[in-house]
Short mmCIF file of C-alpha atoms and ligand atoms in Angstrom, two decimals:
data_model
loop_
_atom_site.label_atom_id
_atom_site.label_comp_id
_atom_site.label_asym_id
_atom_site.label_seq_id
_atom_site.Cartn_x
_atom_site.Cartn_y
_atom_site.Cartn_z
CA UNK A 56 135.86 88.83 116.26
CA UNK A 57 132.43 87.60 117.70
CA UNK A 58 129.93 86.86 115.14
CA UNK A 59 126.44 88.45 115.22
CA UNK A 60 124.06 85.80 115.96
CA UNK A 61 120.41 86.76 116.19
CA UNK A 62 117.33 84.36 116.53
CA UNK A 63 114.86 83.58 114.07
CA UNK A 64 111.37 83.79 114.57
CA UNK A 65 108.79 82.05 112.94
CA UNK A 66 105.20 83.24 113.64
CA UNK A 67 102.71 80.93 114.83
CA UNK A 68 99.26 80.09 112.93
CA UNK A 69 98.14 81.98 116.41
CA UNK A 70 100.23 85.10 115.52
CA UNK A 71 99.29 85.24 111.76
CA UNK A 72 95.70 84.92 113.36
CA UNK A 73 96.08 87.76 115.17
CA UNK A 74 97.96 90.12 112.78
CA UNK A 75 94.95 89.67 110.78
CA UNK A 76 92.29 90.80 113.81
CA UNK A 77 94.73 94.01 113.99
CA UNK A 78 95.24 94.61 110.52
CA UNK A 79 90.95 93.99 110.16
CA UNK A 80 90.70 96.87 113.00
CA UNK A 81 92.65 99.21 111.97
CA UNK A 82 91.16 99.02 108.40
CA UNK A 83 87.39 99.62 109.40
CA UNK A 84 88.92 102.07 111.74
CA UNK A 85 90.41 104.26 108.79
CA UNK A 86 87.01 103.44 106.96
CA UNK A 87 85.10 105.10 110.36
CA UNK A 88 87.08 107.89 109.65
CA UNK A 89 89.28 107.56 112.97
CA UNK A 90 92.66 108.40 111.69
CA UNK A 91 93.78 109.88 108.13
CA UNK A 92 97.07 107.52 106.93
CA UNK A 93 100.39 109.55 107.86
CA UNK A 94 104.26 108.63 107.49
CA UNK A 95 106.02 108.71 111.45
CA UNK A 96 102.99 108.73 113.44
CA UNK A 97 105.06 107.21 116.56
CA UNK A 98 106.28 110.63 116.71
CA UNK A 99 104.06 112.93 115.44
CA UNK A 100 100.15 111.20 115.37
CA UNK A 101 98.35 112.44 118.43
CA UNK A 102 95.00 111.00 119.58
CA UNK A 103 93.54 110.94 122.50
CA UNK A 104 90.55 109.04 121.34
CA UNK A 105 92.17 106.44 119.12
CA UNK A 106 95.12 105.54 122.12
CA UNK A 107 92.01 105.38 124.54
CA UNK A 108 90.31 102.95 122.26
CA UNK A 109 93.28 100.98 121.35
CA UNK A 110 93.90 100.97 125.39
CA UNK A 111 90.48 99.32 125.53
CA UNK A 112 91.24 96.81 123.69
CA UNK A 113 94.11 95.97 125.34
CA UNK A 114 96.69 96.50 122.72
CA UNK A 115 98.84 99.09 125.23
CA UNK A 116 101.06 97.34 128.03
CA UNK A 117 100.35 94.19 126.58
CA UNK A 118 103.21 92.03 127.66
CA UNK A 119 102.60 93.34 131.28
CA UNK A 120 101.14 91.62 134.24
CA UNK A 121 97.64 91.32 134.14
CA UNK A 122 97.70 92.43 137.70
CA UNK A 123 98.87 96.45 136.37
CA UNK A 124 96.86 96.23 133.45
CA UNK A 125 98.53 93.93 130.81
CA UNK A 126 97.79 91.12 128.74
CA UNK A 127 100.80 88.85 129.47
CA UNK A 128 101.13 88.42 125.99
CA UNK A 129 104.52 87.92 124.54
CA UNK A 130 107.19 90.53 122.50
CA UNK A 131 106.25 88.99 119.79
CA UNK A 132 102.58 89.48 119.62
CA UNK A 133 103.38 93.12 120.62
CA UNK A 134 106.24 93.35 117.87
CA UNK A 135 103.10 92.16 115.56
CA UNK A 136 100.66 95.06 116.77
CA UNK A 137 103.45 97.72 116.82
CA UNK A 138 104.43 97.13 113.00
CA UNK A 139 100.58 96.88 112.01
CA UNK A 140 100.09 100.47 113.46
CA UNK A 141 103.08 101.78 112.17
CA UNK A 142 102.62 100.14 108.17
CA UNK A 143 98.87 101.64 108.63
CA UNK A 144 100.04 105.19 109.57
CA UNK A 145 97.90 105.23 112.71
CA UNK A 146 98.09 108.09 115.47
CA UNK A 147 99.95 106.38 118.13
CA UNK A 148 102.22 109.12 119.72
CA UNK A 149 100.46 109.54 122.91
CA UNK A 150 100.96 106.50 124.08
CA UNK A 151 104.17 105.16 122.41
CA UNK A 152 106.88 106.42 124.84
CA UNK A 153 104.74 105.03 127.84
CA UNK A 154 104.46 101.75 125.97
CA UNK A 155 107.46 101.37 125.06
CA UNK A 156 109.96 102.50 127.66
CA UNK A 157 108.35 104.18 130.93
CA UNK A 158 106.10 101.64 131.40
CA UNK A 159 108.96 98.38 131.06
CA UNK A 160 111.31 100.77 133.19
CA UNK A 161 108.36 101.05 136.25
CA UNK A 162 108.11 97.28 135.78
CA UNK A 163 111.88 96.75 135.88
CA UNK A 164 113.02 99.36 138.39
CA UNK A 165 110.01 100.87 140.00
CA UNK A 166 108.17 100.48 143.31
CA UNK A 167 104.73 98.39 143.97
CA UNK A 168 102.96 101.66 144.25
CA UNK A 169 104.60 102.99 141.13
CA UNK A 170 103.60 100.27 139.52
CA UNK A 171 100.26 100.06 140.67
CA UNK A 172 99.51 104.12 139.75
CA UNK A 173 100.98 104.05 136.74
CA UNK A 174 100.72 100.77 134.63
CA UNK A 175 97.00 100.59 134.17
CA UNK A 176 96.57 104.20 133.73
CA UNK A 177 99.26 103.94 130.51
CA UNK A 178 97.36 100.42 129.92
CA UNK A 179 94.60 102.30 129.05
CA UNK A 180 95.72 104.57 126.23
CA UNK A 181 94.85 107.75 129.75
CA UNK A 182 98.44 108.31 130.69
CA UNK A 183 101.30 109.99 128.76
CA UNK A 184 105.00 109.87 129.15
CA UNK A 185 107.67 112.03 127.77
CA UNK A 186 111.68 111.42 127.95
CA UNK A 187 113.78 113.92 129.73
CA UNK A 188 116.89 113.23 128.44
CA UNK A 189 118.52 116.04 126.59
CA UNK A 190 119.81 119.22 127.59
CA UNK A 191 120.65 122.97 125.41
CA UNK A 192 124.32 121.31 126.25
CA UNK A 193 123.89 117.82 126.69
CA UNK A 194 122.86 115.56 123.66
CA UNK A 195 125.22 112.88 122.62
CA UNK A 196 127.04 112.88 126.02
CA UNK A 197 124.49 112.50 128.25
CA UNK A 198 126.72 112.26 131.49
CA UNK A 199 127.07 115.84 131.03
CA UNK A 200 123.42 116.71 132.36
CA UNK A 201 123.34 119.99 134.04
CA UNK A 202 119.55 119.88 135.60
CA UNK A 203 120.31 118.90 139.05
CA UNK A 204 117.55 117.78 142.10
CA UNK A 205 118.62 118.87 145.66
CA UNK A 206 117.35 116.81 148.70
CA UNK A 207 114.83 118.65 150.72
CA UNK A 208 112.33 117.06 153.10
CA UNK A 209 109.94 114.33 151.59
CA UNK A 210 111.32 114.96 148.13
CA UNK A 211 113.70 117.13 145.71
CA UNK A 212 113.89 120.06 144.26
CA UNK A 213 114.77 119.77 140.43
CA UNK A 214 116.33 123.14 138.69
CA UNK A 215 117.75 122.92 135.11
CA UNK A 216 115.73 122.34 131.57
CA UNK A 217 115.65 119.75 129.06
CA UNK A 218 115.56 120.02 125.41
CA UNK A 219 113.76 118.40 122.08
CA UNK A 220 111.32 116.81 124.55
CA UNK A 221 108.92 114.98 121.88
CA UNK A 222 104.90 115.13 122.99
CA UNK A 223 106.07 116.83 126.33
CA UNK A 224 102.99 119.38 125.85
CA UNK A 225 100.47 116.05 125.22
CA UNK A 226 102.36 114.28 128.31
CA UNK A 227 101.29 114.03 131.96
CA UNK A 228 104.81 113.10 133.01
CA UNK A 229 108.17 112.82 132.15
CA UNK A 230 110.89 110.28 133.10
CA UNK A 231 113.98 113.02 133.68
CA UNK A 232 117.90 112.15 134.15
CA UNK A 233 119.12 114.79 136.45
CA UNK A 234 122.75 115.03 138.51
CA UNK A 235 121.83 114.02 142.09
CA UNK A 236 125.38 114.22 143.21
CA UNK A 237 128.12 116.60 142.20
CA UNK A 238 130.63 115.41 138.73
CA UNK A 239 132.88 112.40 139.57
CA UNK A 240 135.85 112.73 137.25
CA UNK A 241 136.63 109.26 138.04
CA UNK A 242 133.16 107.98 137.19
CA UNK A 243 131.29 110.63 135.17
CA UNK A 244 128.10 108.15 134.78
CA UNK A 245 127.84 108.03 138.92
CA UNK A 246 125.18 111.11 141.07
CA UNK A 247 122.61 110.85 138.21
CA UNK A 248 119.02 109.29 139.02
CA UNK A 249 115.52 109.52 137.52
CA UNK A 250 112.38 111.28 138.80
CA UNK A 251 109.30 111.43 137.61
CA UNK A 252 108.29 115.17 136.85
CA UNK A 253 104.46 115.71 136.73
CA UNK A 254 104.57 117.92 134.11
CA UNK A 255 101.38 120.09 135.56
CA UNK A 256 103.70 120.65 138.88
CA UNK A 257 104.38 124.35 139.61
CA UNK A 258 107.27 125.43 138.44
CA UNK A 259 107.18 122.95 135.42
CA UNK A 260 107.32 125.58 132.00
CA UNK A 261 106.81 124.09 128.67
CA UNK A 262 107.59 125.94 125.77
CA UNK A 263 107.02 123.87 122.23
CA UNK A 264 109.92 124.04 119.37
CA UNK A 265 108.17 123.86 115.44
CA UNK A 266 108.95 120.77 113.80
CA UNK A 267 110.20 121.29 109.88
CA UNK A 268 106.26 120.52 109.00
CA UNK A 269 105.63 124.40 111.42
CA UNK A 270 103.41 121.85 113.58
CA UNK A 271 104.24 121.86 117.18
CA UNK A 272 106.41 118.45 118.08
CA UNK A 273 108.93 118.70 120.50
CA UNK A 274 109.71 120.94 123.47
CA UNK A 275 111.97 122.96 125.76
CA UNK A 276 110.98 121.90 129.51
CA UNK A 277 111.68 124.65 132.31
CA UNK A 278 111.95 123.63 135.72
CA UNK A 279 112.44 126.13 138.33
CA UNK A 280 112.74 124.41 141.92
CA UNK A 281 109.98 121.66 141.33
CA UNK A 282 109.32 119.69 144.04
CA UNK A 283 109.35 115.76 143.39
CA UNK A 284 107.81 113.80 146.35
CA UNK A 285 110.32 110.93 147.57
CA UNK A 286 108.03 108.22 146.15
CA UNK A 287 108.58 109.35 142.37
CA UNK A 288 112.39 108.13 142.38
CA UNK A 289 112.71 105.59 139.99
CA UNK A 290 114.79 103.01 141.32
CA UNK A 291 117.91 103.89 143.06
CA UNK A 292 118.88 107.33 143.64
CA UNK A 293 122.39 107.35 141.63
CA UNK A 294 121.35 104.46 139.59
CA UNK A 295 120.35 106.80 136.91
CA UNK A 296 122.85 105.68 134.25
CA UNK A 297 122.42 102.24 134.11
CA UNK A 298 118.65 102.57 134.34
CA UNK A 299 118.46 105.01 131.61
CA UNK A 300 120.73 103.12 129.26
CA UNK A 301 118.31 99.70 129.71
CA UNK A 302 115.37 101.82 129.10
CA UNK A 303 117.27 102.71 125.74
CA UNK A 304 117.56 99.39 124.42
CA UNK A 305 113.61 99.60 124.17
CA UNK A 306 114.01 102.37 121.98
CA UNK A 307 116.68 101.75 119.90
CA UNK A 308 115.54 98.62 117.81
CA UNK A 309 111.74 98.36 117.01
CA UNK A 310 109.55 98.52 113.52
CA UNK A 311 109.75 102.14 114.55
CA UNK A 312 113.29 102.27 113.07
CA UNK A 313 112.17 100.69 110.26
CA UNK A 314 108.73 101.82 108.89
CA UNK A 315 108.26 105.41 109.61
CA UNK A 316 108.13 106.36 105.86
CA UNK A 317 105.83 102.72 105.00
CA UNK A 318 103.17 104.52 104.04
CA UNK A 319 104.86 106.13 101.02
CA UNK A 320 106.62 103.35 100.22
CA UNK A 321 103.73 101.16 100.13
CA UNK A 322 101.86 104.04 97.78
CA UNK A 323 104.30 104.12 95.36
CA UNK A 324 103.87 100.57 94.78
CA UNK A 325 100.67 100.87 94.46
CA UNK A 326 101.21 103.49 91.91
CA UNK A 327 103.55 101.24 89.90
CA UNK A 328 100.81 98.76 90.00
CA UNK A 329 98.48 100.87 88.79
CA UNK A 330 100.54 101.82 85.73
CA UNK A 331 102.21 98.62 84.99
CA UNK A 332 105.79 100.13 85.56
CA UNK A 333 108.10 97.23 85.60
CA UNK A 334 111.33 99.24 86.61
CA UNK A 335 109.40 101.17 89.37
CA UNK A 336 108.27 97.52 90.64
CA UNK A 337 111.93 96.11 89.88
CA UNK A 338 113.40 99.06 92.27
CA UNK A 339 110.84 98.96 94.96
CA UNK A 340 111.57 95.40 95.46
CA UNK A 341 115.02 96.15 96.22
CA UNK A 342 113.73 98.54 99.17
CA UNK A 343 111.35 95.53 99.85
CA UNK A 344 114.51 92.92 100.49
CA UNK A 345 116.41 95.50 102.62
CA UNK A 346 113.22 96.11 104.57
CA UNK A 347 112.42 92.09 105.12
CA UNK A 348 116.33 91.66 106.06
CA UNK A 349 116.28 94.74 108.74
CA UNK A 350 112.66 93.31 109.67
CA UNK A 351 114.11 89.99 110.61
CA UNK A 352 116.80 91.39 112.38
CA UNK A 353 114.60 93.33 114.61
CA UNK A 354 112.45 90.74 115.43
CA UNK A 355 115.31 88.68 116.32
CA UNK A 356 116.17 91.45 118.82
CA UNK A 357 112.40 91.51 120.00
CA UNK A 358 113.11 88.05 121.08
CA UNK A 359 116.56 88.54 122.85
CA UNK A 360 114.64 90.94 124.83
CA UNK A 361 111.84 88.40 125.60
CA UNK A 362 114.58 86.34 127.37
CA UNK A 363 116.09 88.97 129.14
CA UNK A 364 119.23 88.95 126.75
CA UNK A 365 121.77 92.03 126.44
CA UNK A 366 120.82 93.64 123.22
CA UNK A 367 122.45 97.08 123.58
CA UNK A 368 124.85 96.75 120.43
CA UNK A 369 122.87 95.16 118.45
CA UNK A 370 119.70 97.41 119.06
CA UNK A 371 122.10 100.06 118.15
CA UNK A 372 123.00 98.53 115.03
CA UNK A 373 119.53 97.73 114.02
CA UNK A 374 118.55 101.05 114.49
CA UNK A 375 121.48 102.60 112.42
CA UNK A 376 120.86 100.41 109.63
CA UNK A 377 116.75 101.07 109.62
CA UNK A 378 116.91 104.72 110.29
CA UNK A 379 119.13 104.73 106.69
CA UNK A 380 116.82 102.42 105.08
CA UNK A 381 113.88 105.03 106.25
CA UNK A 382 115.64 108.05 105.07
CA UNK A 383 116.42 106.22 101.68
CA UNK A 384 112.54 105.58 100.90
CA UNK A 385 111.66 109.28 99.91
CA UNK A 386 114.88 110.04 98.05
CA UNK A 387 114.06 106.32 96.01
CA UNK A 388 110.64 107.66 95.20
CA UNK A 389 112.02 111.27 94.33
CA UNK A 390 114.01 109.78 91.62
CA UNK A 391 111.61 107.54 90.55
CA UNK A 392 107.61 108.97 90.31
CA UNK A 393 107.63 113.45 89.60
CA UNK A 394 105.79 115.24 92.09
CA UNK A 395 105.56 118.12 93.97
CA UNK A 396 105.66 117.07 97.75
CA UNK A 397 103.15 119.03 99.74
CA UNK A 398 101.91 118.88 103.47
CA UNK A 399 98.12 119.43 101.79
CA UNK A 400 98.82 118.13 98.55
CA UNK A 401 95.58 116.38 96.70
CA UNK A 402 96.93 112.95 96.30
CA UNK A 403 98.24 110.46 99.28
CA UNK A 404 101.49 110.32 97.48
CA UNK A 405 101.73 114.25 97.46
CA UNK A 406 101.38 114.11 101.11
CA UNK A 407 103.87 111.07 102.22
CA UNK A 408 106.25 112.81 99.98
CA UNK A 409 106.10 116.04 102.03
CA UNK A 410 105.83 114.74 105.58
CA UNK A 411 108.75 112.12 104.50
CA UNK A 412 110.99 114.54 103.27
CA UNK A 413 110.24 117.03 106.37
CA UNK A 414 110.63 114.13 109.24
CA UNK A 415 113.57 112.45 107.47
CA UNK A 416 116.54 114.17 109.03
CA UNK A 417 115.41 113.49 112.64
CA UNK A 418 115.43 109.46 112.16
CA UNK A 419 119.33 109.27 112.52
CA UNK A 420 119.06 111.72 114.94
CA UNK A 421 116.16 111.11 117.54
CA UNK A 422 116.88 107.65 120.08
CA UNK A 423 120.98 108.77 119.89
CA UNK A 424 122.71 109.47 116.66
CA UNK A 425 124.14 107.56 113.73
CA UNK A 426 128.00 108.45 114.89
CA UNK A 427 126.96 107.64 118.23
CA UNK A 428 125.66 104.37 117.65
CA UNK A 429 128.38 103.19 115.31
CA UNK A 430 130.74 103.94 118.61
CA UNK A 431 128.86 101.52 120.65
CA UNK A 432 129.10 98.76 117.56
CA UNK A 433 132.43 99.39 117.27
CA UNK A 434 133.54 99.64 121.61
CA UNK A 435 131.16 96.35 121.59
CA UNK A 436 132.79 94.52 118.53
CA UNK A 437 136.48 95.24 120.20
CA UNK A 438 135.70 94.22 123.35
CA UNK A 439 134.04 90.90 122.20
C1 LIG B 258 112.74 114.22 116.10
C2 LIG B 258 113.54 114.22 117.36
C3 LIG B 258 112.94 113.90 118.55
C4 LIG B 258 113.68 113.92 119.73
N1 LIG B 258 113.04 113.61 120.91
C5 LIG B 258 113.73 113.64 122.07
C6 LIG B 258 113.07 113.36 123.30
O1 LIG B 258 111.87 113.09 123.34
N2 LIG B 258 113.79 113.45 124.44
C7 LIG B 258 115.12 113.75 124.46
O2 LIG B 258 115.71 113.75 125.53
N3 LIG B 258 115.78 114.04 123.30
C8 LIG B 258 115.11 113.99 122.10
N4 LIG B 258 115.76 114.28 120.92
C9 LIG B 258 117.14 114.74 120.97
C10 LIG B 258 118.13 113.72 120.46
O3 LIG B 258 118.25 112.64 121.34
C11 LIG B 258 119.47 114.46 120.26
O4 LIG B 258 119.27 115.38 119.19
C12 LIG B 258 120.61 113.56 119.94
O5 LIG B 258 120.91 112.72 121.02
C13 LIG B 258 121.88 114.36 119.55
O6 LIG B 258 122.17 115.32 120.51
P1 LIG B 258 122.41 116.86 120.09
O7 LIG B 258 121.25 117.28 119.25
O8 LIG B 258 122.72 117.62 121.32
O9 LIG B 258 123.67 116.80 119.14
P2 LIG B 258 125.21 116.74 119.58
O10 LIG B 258 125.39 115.73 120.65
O11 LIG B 258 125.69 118.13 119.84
O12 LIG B 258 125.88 116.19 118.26
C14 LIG B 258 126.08 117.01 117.09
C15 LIG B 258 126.77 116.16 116.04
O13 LIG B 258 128.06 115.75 116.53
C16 LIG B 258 128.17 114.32 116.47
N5 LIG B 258 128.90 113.84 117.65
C17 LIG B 258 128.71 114.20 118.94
N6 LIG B 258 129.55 113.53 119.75
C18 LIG B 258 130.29 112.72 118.96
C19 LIG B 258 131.30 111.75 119.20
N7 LIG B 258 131.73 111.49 120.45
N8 LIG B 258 131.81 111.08 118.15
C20 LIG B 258 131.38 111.33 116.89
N9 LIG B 258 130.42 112.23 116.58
C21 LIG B 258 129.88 112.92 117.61
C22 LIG B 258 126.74 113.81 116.51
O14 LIG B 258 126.64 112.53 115.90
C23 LIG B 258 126.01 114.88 115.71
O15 LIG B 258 126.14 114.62 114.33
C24 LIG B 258 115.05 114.26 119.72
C25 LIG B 258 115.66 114.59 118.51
C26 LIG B 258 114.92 114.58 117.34
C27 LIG B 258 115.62 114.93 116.06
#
């Protein structure tokens, strides 16, 4: 069996430099008043202002040429920024998906004027992406995908609907798989391609689902024959498959796996500080070690992707293993402090508790599910 071997990064003097300007910002920014500290706010914080002002400072698209709008900084440095906004609980939903996966998928895949339309506009915190991947009867198997786009002249026309679309009614667009060409039963992943649906097209219905919290989060997406101009194919038509899979290796392994419920964890400490509880330190530095380990692990994969490596099973891993360690944080702290978790309880811990508990069950859902994922450790681990 091949062993696992991941590389280890050590920051620079640079980096730590850095962290520190981030962590600084966000800090006076929760001072201003900008943003109110929340658990999973790469799903769920929505700000128009704060993504426009991170955009200005060019913390968006920033290991992207500087000719669409990047920094050309390295995974690294955005690995640093990503974990700073996620352990500070910032509102950075709008943007995240864009960041994150449309925006590498234009660069890897897209045309010059793609490129050129898109990338600064995301760059800037302006432009909002969505993922049209699931369907009411596609989830898991995602070669199944029923909404289908039928050539007409200068375009498609794109019938079907897509399910649990997260931010879809914040987004401008969404990046939707769709059957091109009828089923192969000899090669189910061939006929599916990606378009770019302006989500303001005619024809375009979106209908919000309530999260557990009751707040609107993600969304059924209608389309009844929208037409999708020739030039927003993304990459090859019938390349969908392979596209879409790359794009998930984005998804699968960041601090977002890791430290959507930081914020509680990181109260709770503080509370055991504050009373001098030994055994509540003693067991929150257990969660601390797991967290460090997974931590490492993930930047190790932040790295692989720097050089262009494969990472697909060991994203997949990485994300298994984090979305458990995520879960685990409230039921730790329900055993270990008494409270009543409430959405508008008085104290912070109150409130972590609550949203915790609430967005738990999605983590080993949401980015392809904990069954799932084990399958693609375990194809990847036999075929090694
Ligand atoms: C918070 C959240 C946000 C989401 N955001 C988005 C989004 O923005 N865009 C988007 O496209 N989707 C999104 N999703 C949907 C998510 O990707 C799917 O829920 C997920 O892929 C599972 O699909 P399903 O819900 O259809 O479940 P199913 O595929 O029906 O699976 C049901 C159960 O059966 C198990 N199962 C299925 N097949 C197998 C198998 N072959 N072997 C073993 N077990 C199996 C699964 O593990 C699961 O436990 C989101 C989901 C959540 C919870």
């Amino acid at each position: 069996m091949k062993s696992l071997v991941l590389p280890t990064v050590k920051f620079t003097e640079e980096q730590n430099e850095f962290r520190k300007e981030v962590r600084q910002f966000l800090k006076d920014e929760e001072a201003k008043g900008s943003f109110e500290r929340t658990c999973d706010t790469w799903l769920n914080g929505y700000s128009e202002e704060f993504s426009k002002k991170i955009g200005a400072k060019g913390l968006i698209g920033m290991t992207w040429p500087k000719e669409y709008g990047g920094q050309e900084r390295s995974m690294i440095e955005r690995y640093i920024v990503t974990e700073e906004f996620l352990a500070a609980g910032a509102p950075v939903a709008l943007h995240w998906i864009a960041d994150r996966q449309s925006g590498p998928l234009f660069l890897r895949y897209g045309t010059e004027e793609q490129k050129q339309y898109f990338l600064p506009k995301i760059a800037k915190g302006e432009c909002y992406f969505s993922i049209g991947l699931s369907e009411p009867n596609s989830g898991s198997d995602l070669a199944s995908v029923s909404t289908r786009a039928e050539k007409t002249e200068g375009g498609w026309i794109l019938n079907g609907s897509k399910t649990w679309t997260s931010g879809a009614h914040h987004s401008n667009y969404m990046i939707t798989l769709c059957r091109t060409s009828p089923q192969d039963p000899n090669n189910r992943h061939a006929g599916l391609s990606q378009l770019v649906v302006d989500l303001s097209a005619p024809g375009v219905t979106i209908q919000p689902i309530q999260y557990l919290t009751g707040a609107p989060h993600f969304n059924e997406v209608f389309f009844e024959s929208v037409f999708i101009p020739d030039d927003r194919v993304v990459g090859e038509i019938g390349n969908g498959w392979k596209q879409g899979m790359a794009e998930l290796a984005f998804e699968r392994s960041g601090p977002e796996r890791i430290l959507s419920t930081f914020p509680l964890l990181d109260e709770m400490i503080e509370i055991f500080k504050e009373n001098k509880d030994e055994n509540g330190l003693k067991e929150a530095t257990k969660l601390l070690a797991r967290m460090w380990s997974l931590r490492s692990m993930s930047i190790g994969v932040a790295k692989m992707l720097e050089e262009g490596e494969e990472v697909g099973i060991i994203a997949a891993l990485v994300k298994n293993m984090g979305t458990e360690f995520e879960q685990s944080v409230p039921e730790i702290a329900r055993l270990l402090i008494s409270c009543q978790p409430r959405l508008d309880g008085e104290s912070r811990f109150e409130r972590f508790m609550a949203q915790s508990i609430l967005h738990a069950p999605g983590f080993t859902l949401r980015g392809g599910t904990t069954e799932i994922l084990n399958g693609i450790v375990a194809k990847g681990v036999v075929n090694s």
